[in-house]
Coordinates of N, CA and C in Angstrom, one line a residue:
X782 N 194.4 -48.6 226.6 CA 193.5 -49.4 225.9 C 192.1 -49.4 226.6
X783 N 190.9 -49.2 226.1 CA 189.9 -49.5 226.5 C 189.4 -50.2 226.7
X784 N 189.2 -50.6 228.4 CA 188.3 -51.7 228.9 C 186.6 -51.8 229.1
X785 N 186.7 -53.1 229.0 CA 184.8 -53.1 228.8 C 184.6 -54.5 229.6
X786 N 183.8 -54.6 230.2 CA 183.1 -55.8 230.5 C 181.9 -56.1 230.3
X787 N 181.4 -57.0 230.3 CA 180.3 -57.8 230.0 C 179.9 -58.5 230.9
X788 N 178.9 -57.9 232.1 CA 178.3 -58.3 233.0 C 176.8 -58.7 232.7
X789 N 176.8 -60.4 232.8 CA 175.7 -61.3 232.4 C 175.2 -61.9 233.5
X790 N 173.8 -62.3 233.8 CA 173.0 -62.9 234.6 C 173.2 -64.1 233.7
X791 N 173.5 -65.4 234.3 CA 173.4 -66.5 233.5 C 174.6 -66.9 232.2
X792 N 174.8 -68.1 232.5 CA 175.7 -69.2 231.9 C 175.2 -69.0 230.1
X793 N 176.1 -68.9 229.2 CA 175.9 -69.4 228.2 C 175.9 -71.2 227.8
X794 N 174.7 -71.7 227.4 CA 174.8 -73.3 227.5 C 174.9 -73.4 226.6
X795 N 173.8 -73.0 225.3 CA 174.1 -73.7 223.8 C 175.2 -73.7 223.2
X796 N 175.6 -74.4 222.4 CA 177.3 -74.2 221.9 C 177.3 -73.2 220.8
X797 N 176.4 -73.2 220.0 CA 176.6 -71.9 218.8 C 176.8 -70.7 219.7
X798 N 175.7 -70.4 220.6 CA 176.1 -68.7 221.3 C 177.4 -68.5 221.7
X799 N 177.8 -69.6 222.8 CA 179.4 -69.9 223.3 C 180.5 -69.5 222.1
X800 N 180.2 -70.1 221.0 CA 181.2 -69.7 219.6 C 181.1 -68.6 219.2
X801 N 180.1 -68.0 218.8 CA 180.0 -66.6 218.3 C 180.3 -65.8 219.2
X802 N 179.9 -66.2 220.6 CA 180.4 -65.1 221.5 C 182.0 -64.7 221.6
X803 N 182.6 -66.2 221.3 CA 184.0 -65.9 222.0 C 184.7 -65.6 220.6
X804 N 184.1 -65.7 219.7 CA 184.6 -65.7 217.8 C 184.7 -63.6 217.9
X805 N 183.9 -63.1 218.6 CA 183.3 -61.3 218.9 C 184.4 -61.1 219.6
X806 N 184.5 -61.9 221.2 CA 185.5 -61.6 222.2 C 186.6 -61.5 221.5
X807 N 187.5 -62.6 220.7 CA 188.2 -62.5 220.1 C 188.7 -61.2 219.0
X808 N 187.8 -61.0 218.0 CA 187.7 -59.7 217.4 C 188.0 -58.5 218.2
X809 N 187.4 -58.5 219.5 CA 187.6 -57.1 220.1 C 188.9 -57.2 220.9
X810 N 189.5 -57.7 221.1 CA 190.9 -58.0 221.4 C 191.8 -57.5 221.0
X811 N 191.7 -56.8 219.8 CA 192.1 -55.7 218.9 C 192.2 -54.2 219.6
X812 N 190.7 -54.0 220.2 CA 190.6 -52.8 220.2 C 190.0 -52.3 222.0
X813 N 190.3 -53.6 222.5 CA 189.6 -53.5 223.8 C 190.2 -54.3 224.9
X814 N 190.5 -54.5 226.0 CA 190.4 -55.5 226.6 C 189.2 -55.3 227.3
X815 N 188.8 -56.6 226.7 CA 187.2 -57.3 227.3 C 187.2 -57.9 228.5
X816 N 186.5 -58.4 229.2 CA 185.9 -59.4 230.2 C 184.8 -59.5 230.6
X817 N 184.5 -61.0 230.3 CA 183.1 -61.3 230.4 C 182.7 -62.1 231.9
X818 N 182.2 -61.6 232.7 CA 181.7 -62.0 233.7 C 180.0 -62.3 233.9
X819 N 179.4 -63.8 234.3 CA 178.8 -64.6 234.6 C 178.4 -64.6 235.9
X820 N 177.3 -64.2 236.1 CA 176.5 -64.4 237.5 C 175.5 -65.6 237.5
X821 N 175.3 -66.2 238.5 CA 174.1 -67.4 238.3 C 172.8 -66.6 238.2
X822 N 171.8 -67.1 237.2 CA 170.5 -66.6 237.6 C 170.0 -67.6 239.0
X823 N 168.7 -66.7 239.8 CA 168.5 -67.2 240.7 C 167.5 -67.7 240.3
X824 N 167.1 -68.9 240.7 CA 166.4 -70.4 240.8 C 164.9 -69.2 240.9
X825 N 164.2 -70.1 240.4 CA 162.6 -69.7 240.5 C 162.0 -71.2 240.1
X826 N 160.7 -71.2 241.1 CA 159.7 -71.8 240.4 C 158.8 -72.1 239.2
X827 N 158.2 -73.0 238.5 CA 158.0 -73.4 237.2 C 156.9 -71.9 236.8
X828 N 156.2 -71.4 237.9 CA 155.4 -70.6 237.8 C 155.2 -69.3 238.6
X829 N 156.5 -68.2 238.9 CA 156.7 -68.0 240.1 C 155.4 -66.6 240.2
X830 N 155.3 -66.1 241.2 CA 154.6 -64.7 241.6 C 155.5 -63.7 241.7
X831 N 154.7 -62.7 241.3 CA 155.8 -61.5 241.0 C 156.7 -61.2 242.2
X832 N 156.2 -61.2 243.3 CA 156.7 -61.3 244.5 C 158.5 -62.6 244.5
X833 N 158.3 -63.5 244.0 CA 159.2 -64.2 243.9 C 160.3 -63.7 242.9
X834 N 159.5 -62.9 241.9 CA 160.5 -62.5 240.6 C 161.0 -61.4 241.4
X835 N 160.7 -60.5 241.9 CA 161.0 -59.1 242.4 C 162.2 -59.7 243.6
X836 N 161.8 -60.6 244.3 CA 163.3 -61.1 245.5 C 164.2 -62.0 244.6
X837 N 164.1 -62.3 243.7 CA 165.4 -62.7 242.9 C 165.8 -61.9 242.0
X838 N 165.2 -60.8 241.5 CA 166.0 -60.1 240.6 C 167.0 -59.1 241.6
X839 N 166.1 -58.7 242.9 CA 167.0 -57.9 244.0 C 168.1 -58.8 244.8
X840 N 168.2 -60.1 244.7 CA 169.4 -60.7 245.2 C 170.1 -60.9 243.5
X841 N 169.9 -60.8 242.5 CA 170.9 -60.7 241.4 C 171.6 -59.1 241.7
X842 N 170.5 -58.6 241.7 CA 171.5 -56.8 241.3 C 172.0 -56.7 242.4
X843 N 172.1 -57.6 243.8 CA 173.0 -57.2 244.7 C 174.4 -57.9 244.4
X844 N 174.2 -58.8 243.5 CA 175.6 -59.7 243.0 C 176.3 -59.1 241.8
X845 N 175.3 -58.2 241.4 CA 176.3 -57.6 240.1 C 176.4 -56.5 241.2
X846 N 175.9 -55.8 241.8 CA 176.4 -54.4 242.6 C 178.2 -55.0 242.9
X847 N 178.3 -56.0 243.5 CA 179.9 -56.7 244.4 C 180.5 -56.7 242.9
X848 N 180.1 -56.6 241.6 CA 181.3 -57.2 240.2 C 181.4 -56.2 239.3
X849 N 180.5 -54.8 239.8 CA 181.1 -53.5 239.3 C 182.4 -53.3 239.7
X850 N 183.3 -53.0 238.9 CA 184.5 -52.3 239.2 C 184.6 -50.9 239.4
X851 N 185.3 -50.3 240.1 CA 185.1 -49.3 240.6 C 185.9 -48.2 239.6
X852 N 185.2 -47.0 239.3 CA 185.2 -46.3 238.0 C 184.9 -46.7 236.7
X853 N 183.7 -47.2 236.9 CA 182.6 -47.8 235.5 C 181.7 -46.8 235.1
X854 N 181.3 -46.9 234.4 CA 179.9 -46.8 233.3 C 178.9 -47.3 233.0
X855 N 178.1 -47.7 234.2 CA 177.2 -49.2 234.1 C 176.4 -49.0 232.8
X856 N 176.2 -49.5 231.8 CA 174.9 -49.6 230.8 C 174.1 -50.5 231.0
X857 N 173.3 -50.6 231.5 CA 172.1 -51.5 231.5 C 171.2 -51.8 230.0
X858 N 171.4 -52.9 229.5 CA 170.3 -53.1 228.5 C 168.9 -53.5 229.0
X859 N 168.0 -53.1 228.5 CA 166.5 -53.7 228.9 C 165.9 -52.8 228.4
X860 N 164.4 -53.1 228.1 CA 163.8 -53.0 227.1 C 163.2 -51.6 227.2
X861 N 163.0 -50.6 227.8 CA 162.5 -49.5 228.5 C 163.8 -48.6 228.3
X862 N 165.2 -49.1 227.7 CA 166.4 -48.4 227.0 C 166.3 -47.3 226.1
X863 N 167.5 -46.9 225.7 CA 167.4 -46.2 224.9 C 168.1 -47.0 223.5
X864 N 167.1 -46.8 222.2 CA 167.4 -47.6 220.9 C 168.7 -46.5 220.7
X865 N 169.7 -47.0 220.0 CA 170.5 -46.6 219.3 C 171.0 -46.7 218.4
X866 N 171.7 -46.4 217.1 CA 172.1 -46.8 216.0 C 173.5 -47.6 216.7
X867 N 174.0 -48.0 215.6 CA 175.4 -48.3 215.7 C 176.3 -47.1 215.9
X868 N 176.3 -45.9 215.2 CA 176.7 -44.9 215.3 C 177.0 -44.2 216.4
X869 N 175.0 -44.0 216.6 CA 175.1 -43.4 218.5 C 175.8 -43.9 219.3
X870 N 176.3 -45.5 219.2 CA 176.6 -46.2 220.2 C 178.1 -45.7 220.1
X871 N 179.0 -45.7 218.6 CA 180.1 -45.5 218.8 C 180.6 -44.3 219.0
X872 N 179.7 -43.4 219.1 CA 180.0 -41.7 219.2 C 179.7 -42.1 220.8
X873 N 179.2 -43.0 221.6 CA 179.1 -43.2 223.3 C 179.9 -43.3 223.8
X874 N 180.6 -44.3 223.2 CA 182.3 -45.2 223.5 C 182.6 -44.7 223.5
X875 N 183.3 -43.6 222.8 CA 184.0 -42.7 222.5 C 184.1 -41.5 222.9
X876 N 183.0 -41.1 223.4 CA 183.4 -40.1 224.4 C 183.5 -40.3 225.9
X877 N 183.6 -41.7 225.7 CA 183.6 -42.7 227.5 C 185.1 -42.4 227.6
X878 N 185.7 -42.5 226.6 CA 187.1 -42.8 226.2 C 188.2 -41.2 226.6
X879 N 187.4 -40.2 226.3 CA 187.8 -39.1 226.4 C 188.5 -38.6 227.9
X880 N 189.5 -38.6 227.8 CA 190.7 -38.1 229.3 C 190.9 -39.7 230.1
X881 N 190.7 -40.5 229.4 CA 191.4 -41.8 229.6 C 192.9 -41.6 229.9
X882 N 193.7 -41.0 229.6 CA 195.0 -40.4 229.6 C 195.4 -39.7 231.1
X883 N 193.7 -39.3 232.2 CA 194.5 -38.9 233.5 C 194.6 -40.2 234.3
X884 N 194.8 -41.3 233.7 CA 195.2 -42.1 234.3 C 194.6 -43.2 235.4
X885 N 193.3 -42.7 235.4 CA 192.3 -43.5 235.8 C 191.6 -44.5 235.3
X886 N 191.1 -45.9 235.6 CA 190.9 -46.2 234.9 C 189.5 -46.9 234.7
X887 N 189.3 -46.4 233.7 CA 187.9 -46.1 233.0 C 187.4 -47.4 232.1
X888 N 185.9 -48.0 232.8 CA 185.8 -49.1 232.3 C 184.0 -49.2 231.9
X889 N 184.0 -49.3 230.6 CA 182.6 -49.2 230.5 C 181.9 -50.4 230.7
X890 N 180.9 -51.2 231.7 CA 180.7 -52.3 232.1 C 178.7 -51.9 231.5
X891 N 179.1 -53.3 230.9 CA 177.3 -53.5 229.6 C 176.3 -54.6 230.9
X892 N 175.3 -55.0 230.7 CA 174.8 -55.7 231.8 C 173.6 -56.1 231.1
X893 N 173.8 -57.1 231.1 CA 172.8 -58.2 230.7 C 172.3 -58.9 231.5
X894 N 170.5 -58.6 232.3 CA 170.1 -59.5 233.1 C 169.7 -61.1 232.4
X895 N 169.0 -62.4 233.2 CA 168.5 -63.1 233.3 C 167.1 -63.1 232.3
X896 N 166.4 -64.0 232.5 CA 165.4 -64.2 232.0 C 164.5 -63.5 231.9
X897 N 164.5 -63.0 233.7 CA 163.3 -62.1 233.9 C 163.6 -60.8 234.1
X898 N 164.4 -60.3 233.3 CA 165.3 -59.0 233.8 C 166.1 -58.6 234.6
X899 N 166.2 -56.7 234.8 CA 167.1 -56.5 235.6 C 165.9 -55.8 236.7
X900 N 166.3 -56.1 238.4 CA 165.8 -55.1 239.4 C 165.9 -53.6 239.0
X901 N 164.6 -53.0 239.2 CA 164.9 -51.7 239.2 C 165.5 -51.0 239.7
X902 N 166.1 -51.4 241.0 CA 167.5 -50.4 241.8 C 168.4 -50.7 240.9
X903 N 168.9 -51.4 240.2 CA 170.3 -51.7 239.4 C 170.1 -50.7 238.2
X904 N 168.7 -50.7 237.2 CA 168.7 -49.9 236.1 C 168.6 -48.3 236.6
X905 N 168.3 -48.0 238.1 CA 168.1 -47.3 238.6 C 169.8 -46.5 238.6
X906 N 170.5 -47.3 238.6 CA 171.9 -47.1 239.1 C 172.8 -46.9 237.6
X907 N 172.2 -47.2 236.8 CA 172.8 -47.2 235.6 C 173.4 -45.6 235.1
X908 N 174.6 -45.9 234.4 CA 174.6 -44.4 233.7 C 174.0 -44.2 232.5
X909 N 173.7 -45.1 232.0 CA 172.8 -45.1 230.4 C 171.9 -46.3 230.5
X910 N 171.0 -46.3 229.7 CA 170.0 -47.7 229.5 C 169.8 -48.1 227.8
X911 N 170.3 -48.9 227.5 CA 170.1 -49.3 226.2 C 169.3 -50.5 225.9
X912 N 168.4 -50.4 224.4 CA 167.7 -51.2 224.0 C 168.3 -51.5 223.0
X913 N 168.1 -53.0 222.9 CA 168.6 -53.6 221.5 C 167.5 -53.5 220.4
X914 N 166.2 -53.4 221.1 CA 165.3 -53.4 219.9 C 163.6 -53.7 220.8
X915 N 162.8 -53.4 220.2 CA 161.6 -53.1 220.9 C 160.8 -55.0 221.1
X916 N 161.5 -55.3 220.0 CA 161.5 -57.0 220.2 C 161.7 -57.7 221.3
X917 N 161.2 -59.0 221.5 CA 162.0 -59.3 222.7 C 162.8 -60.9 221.8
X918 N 164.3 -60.9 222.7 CA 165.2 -61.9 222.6 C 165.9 -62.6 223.4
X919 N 166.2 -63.9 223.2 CA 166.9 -64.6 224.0 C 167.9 -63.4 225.1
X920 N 168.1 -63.9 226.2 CA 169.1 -63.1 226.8 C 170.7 -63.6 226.4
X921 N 170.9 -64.9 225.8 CA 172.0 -65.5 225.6 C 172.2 -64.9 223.8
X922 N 171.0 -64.8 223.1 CA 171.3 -64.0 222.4 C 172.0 -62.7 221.8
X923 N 171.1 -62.3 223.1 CA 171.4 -60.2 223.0 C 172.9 -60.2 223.8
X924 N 173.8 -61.6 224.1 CA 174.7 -61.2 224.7 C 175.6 -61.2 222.9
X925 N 174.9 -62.3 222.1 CA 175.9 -62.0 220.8 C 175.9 -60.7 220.2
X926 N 174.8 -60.8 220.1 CA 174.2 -59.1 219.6 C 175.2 -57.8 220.3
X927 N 174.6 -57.6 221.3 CA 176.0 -56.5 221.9 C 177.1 -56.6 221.6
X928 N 177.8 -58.1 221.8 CA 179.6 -58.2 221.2 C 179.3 -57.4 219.7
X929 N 178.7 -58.3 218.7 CA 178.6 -57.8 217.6 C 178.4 -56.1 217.2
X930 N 178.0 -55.4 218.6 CA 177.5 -54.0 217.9 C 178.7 -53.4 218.8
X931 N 179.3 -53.8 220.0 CA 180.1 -53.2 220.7 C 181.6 -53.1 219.5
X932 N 181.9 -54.7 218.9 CA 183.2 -54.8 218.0 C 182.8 -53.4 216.5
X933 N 181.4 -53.8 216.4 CA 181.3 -52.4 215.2 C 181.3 -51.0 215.6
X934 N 181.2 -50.9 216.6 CA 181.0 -49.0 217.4 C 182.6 -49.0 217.3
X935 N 183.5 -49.8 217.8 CA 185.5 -50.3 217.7 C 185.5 -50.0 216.3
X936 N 184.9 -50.8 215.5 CA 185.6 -50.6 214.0 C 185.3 -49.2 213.5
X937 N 183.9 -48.7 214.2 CA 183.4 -47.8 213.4 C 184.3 -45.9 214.1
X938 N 184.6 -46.4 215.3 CA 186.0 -45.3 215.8 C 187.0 -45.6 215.3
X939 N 187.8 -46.6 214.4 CA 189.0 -46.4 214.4 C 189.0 -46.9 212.3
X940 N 187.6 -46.1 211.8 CA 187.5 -46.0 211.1 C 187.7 -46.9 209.8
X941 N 187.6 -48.1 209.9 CA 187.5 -49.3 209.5 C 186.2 -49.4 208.4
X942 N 186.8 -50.5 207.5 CA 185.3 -50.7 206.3 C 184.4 -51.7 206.9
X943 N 184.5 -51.9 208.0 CA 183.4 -53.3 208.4 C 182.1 -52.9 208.5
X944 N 181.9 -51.3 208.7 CA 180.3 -51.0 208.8 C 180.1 -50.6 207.9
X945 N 179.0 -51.2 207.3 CA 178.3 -50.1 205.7 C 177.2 -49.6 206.1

């Protein structure tokens, strides 16, 4: 069965995101074992200097560097990504998936920074870079959004009517 994690900078607080998130989690349960893993964002000032943003985005990607598991597929989302269909994404998965069978085990891990993004050594480290959209959105958002497009890329490999 194909594993996937969801590696997040920051706590989901509102309660609707928490529900929909875990209403997705649930759905993919089916077709995946998931895990979602939570890093703290690092504390900044009301007004910080780039200088400040730049040492806490490089003490975040050293904390997601320690929560890679070893034989992943890092995807980094951020906005400099690459847009994909639903399609593209599930023709991705899917060939992530390909010689799963030698027995190693193969985990494709999604990454969702903080506020103020991801450090450039981490996207630097990525095997793919995806954009959700040339927009910008909540990050507690784009974590529903991905469940949502990750469970359709699932339905849309195992051939299911959920995508029209």
């Amino acid at each position: 069965m194909r594993r996937i994690t969801l590696l997040c900078v920051g706590k989901l607080k509102e309660k609707f995101y928490a529900e929909a998130a875990a209403e997705y989690a649930k759905r993919l349960s089916r077709f995946c074992k998931l895990e979602i893993l939570e890093l703290p964002e690092e504390r900044l000032p009301e007004d910080p200097s780039p200088a400040q943003i730049d040492g806490a985005l490089r003490k975040e990607a050293e904390a997601i560097r320690r929560k890679i598991p070893p034989s992943s597929r890092l995807v980094a989302l951020c906005v400099e990504g690459r847009l994909r269909s639903s399609e593209e994404l599930a023709r991705t998965m899917a060939a992530w998936d390909v010689g799963a069978e030698s027995g190693l085990e193969k985990r494709l891990v999604f990454l969702i920074g903080g506020s103020f993004g991801l450090h450039e050594s981490i996207k630097a480290e990525a095997w793919d870079r995806l954009s959700m959209s040339p927009m910008t959105f909540p990050h507690h958002l784009a974590r529903v959004m991905l469940l949502e497009q990750i469970y359709r890329a699932c339905q849309i490999n195992a051939g299911t009517r959920y995508h029209k």
